[in-house]
Short mmCIF file of C-alpha atoms in Angstrom, two decimals:
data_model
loop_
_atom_site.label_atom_id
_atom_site.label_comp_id
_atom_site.label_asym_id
_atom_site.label_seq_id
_atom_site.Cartn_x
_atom_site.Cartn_y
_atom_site.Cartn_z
CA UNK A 1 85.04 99.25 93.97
CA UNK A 2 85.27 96.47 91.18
CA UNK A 3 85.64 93.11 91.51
CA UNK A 4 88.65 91.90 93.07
CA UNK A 5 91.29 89.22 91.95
CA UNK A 6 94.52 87.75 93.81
CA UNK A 7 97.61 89.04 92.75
CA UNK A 8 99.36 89.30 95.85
CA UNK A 9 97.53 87.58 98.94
CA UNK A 10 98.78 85.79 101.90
CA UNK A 11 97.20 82.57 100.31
CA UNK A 12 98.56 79.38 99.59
CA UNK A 13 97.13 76.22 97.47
CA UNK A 14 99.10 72.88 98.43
CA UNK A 15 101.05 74.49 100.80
CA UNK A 16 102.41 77.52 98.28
CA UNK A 17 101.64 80.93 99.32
CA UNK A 18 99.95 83.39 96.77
CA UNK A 19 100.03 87.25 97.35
CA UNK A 20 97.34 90.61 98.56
CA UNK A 21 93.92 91.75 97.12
CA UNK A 22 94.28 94.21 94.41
CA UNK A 23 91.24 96.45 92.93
CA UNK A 24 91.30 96.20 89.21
CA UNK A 25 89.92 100.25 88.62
CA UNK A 26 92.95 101.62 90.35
CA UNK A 27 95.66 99.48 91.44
CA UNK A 28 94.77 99.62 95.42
CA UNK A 29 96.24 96.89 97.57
CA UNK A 30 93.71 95.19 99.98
CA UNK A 31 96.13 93.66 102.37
CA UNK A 32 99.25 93.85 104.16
CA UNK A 33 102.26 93.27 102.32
CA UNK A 34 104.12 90.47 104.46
CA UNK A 35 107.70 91.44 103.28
CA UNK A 36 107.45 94.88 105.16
CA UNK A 37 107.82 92.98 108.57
CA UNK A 38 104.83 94.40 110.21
CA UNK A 39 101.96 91.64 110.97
CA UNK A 40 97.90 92.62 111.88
CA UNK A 41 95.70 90.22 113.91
CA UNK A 42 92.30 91.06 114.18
CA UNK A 43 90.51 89.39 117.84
CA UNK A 44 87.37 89.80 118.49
CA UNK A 45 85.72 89.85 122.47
CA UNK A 46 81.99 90.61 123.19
CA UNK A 47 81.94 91.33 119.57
CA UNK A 48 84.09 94.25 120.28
CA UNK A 49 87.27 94.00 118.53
CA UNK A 50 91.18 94.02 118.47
CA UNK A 51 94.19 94.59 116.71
CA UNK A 52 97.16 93.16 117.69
CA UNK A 53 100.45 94.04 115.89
CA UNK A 54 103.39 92.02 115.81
CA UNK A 55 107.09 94.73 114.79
CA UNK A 56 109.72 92.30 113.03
CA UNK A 57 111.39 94.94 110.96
CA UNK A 58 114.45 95.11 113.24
CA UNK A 59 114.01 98.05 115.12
CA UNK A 60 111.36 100.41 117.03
CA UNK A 61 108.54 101.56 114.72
CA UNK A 62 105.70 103.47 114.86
CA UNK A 63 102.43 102.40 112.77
CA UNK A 64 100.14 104.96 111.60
CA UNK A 65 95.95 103.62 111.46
CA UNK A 66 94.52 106.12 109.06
CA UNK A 67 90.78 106.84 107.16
CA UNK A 68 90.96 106.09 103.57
CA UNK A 69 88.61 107.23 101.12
CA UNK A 70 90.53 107.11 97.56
CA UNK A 71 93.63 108.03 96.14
CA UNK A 72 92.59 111.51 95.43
CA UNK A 73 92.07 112.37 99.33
CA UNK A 74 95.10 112.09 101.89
CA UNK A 75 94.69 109.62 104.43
CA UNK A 76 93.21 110.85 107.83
CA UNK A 77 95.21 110.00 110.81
CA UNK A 78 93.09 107.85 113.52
CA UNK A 79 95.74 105.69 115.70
CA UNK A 80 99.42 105.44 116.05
CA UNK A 81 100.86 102.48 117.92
CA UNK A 82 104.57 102.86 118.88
CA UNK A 83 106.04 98.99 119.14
CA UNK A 84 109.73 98.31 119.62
CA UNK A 85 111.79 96.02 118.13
CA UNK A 86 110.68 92.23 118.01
CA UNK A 87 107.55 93.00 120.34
CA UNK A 88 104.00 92.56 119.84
CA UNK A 89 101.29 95.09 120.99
CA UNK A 90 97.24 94.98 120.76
CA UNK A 91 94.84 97.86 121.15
CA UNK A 92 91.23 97.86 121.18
CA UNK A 93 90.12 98.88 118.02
CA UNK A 94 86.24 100.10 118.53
CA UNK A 95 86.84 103.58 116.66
CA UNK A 96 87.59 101.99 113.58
CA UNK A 97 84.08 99.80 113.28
CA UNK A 98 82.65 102.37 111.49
CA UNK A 99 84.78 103.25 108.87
CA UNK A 100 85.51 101.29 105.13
CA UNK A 101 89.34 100.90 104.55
CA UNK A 102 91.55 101.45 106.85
CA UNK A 103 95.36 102.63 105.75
CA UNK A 104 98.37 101.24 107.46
CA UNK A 105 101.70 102.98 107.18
CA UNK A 106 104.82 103.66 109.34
CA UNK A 107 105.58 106.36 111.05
CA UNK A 108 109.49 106.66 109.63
CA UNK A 109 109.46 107.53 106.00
CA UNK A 110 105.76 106.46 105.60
CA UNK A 111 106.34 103.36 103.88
CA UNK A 112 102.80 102.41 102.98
CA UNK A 113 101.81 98.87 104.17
CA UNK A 114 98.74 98.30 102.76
CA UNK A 115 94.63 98.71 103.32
CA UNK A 116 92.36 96.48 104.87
CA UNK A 117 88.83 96.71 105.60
CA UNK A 118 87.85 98.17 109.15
CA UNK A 119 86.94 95.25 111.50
CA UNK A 120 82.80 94.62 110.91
CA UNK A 121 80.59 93.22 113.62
CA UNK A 122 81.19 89.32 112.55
CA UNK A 123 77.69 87.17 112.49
CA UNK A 124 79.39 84.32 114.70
CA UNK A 125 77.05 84.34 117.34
CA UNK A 126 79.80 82.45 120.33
CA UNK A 127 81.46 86.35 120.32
CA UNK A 128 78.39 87.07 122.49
CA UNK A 129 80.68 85.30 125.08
CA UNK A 130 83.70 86.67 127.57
CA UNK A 131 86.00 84.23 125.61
CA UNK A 132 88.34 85.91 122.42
CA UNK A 133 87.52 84.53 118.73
CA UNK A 134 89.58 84.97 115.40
CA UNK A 135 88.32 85.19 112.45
CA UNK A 136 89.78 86.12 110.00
CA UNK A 137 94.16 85.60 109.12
CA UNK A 138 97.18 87.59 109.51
CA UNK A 139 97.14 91.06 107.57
CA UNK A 140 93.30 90.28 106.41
CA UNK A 141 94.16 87.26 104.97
CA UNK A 142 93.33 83.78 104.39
CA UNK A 143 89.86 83.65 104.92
CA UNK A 144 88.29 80.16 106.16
CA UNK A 145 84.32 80.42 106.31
CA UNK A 146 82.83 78.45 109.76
CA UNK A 147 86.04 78.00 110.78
CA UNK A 148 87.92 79.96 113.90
CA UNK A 149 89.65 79.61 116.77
CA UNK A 150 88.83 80.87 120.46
CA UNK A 151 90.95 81.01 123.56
CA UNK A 152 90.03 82.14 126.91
CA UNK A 153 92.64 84.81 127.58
CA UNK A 154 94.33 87.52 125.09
CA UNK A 155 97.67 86.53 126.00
CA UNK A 156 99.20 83.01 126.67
CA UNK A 157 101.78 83.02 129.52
CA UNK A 158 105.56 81.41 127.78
CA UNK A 159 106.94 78.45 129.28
CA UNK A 160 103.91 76.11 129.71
CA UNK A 161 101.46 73.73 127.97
CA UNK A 162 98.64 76.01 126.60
CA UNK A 163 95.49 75.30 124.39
CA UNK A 164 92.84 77.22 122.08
CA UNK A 165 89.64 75.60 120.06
CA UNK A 166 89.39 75.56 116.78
CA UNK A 167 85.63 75.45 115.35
CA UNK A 168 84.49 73.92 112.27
CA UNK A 169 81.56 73.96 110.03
CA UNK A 170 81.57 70.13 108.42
CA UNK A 171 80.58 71.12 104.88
CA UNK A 172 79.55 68.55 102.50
CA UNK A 173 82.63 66.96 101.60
CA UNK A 174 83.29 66.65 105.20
CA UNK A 175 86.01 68.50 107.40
CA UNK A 176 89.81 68.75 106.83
CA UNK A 177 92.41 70.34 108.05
CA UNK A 178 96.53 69.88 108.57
CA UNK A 179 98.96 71.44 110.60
CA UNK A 180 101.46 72.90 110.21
CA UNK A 181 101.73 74.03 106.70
CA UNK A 182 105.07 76.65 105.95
CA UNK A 183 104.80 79.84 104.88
CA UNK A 184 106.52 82.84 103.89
CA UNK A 185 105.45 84.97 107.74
CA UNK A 186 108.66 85.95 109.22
CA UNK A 187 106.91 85.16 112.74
CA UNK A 188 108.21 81.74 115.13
CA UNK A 189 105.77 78.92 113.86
CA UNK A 190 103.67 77.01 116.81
CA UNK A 191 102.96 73.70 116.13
CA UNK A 192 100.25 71.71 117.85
CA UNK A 193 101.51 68.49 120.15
CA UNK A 194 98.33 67.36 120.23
CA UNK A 195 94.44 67.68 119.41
CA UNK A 196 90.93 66.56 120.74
CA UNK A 197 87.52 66.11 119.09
CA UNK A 198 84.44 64.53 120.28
CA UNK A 199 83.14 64.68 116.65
CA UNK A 200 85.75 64.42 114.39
CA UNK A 201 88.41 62.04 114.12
CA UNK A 202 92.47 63.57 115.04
CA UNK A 203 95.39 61.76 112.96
CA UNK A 204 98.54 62.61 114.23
CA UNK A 205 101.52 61.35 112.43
CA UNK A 206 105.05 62.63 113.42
CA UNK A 207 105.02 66.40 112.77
CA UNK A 208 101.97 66.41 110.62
CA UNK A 209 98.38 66.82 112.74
CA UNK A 210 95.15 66.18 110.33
CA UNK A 211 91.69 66.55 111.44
CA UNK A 212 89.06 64.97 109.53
CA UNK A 213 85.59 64.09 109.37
CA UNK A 214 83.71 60.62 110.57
CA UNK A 215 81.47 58.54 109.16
CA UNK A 216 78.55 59.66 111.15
CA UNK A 217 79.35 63.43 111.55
CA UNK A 218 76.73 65.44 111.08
CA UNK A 219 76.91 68.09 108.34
CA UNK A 220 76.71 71.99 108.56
CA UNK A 221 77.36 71.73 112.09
CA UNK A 222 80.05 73.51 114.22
CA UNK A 223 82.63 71.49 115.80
CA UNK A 224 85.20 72.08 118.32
CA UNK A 225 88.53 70.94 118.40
CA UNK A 226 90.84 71.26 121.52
CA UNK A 227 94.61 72.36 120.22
CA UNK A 228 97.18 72.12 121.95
CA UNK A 229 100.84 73.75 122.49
CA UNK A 230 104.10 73.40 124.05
CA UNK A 231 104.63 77.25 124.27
CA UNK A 232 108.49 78.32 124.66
CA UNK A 233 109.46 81.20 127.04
CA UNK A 234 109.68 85.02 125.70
CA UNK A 235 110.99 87.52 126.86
CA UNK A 236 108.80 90.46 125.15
CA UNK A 237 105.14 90.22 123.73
CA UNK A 238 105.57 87.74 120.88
CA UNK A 239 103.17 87.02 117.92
CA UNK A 240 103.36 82.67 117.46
CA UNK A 241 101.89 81.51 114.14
CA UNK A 242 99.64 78.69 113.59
CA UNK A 243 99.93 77.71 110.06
CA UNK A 244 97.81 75.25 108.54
CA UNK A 245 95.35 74.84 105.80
CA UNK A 246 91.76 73.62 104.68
CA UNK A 247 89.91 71.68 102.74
CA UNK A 248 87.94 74.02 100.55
CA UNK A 249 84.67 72.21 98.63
CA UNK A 250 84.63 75.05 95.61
CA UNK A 251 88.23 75.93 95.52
CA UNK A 252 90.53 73.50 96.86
CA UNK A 253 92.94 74.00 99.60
CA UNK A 254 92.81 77.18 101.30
CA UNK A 255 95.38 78.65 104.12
CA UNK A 256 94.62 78.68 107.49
CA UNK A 257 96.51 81.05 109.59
CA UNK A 258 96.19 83.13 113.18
CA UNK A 259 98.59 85.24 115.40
CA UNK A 260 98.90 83.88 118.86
CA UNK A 261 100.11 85.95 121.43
CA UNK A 262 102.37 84.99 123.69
CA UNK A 263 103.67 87.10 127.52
CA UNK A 264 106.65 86.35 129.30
#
């Protein structure tokens, strides 16, 4: 496959979202497209991994996981998750490790969603742990290199004060990252009331939350950030968003966003 460029990808500079991946050979879509209402977070345990899929299209739907190999080959039916209306469901997604792209579709009509590539064994080496790590955004997206969050459960229980950790690699221009930041997601934003850092210094001015780097942090070095949330009460499996974004040396700001589940 040739190089890729953005044309339609769940990225945002300054706050503005971009759009997915496209190949430039044949037109292929590497990514979710966010409008359809359907919304992929990959979670990783014991370096085994997840996909959690949040329905906001209005009514029950069925999503189809197929093989793909290219457009000249039909798409080979792996998984089908039925969801209903509004709720969020998450399946371990081990059979799909092996394979390259991975089609999403529903079930009624066949709408096509998008590809993404199968979940691969990530390098971080704290998934060795019983704790759950994300890694990568919403629908594939959004991308943040030594940067992820890990909680201790799946699910957060509604109706209580909850927290997850966000780790950081300090690059050379030192670490920075704001919440919230808006987006386009049609998914309940969950802002952070508060955060904690033994290494890096927490600004918190009315709504906005930075997190930045100190004179004597150390560089190239992972640290953790304790986030937390006043979580409202559901009713049905619900997919929260944190939206944020981060400092980027090469290229700027880049978006930072995850799916957080949430269980009546």
């Amino acid at each position: 496959m040739q190089q890729f460029f953005r044309r339609s990808a769940l990225a945002m500079l300054g706050g503005a979202l971009m759009a997915p991946l496209y190949a430039v050979a044949d037109r292929i879509p590497l990514g979710l497209d966010i409008n359809r209402g359907i919304f992929v977070q990959e979670i990783w345990q014991a370096r085994k991994p997840r996909l959690c899929v949040a329905n906001r299209t209005g009514k029950d739907q069925t999503l189809l996981v197929s093989r793909w190999r290219s457009r000249a080959h039909p798409a080979e039916p792996l998984l089908q998750w039925p969801i209903e209306a509004g709720s969020t469901v998450c399946h371990k997604a081990g059979k799909l490790a092996g394979e390259a792209l991975i089609e999403y579709r529903l079930a009624d009509g066949g709408a096509a969603l998008g590809l993404l590539h199968a979940p691969g064994a990530p390098a971080t080496e704290t998934l060795e742990g019983s704790g759950f790590a994300s890694l990568m955004g919403i629908n594939g997206t959004c991308p943040t290199p030594g940067t992820w969050t890990e909680q201790a459960s799946l699910w957060i229980k509604g109706g209580q004060v909850a927290s997850l950790d966000l780790l950081t690699t300090v690059g050379a221009d030192g670490a920075l990252l704001e919440f919230p930041v808006d987006t386009r997601l049609d998914l309940p934003l969950l802002k952070p009331r508060s955060a904690e850092s033994s290494s890096l210094l927490i600004e918190h001015d009315g709504t906005r939350l930075a997190i930045k780097s100190r004179p004597d942090t150390v560089a190239a070095t992972v640290h953790r950030v304790r986030l937390e949330f006043d979580v409202p009460e559901v009713k049905q499996p619900t997919m929260y968003l944190l939206s944020g974004r981060q400092r980027i040396l090469q290229t700027g700001w880049q978006c930072f966003v995850r799916g957080i589940l949430v269980e009546p």
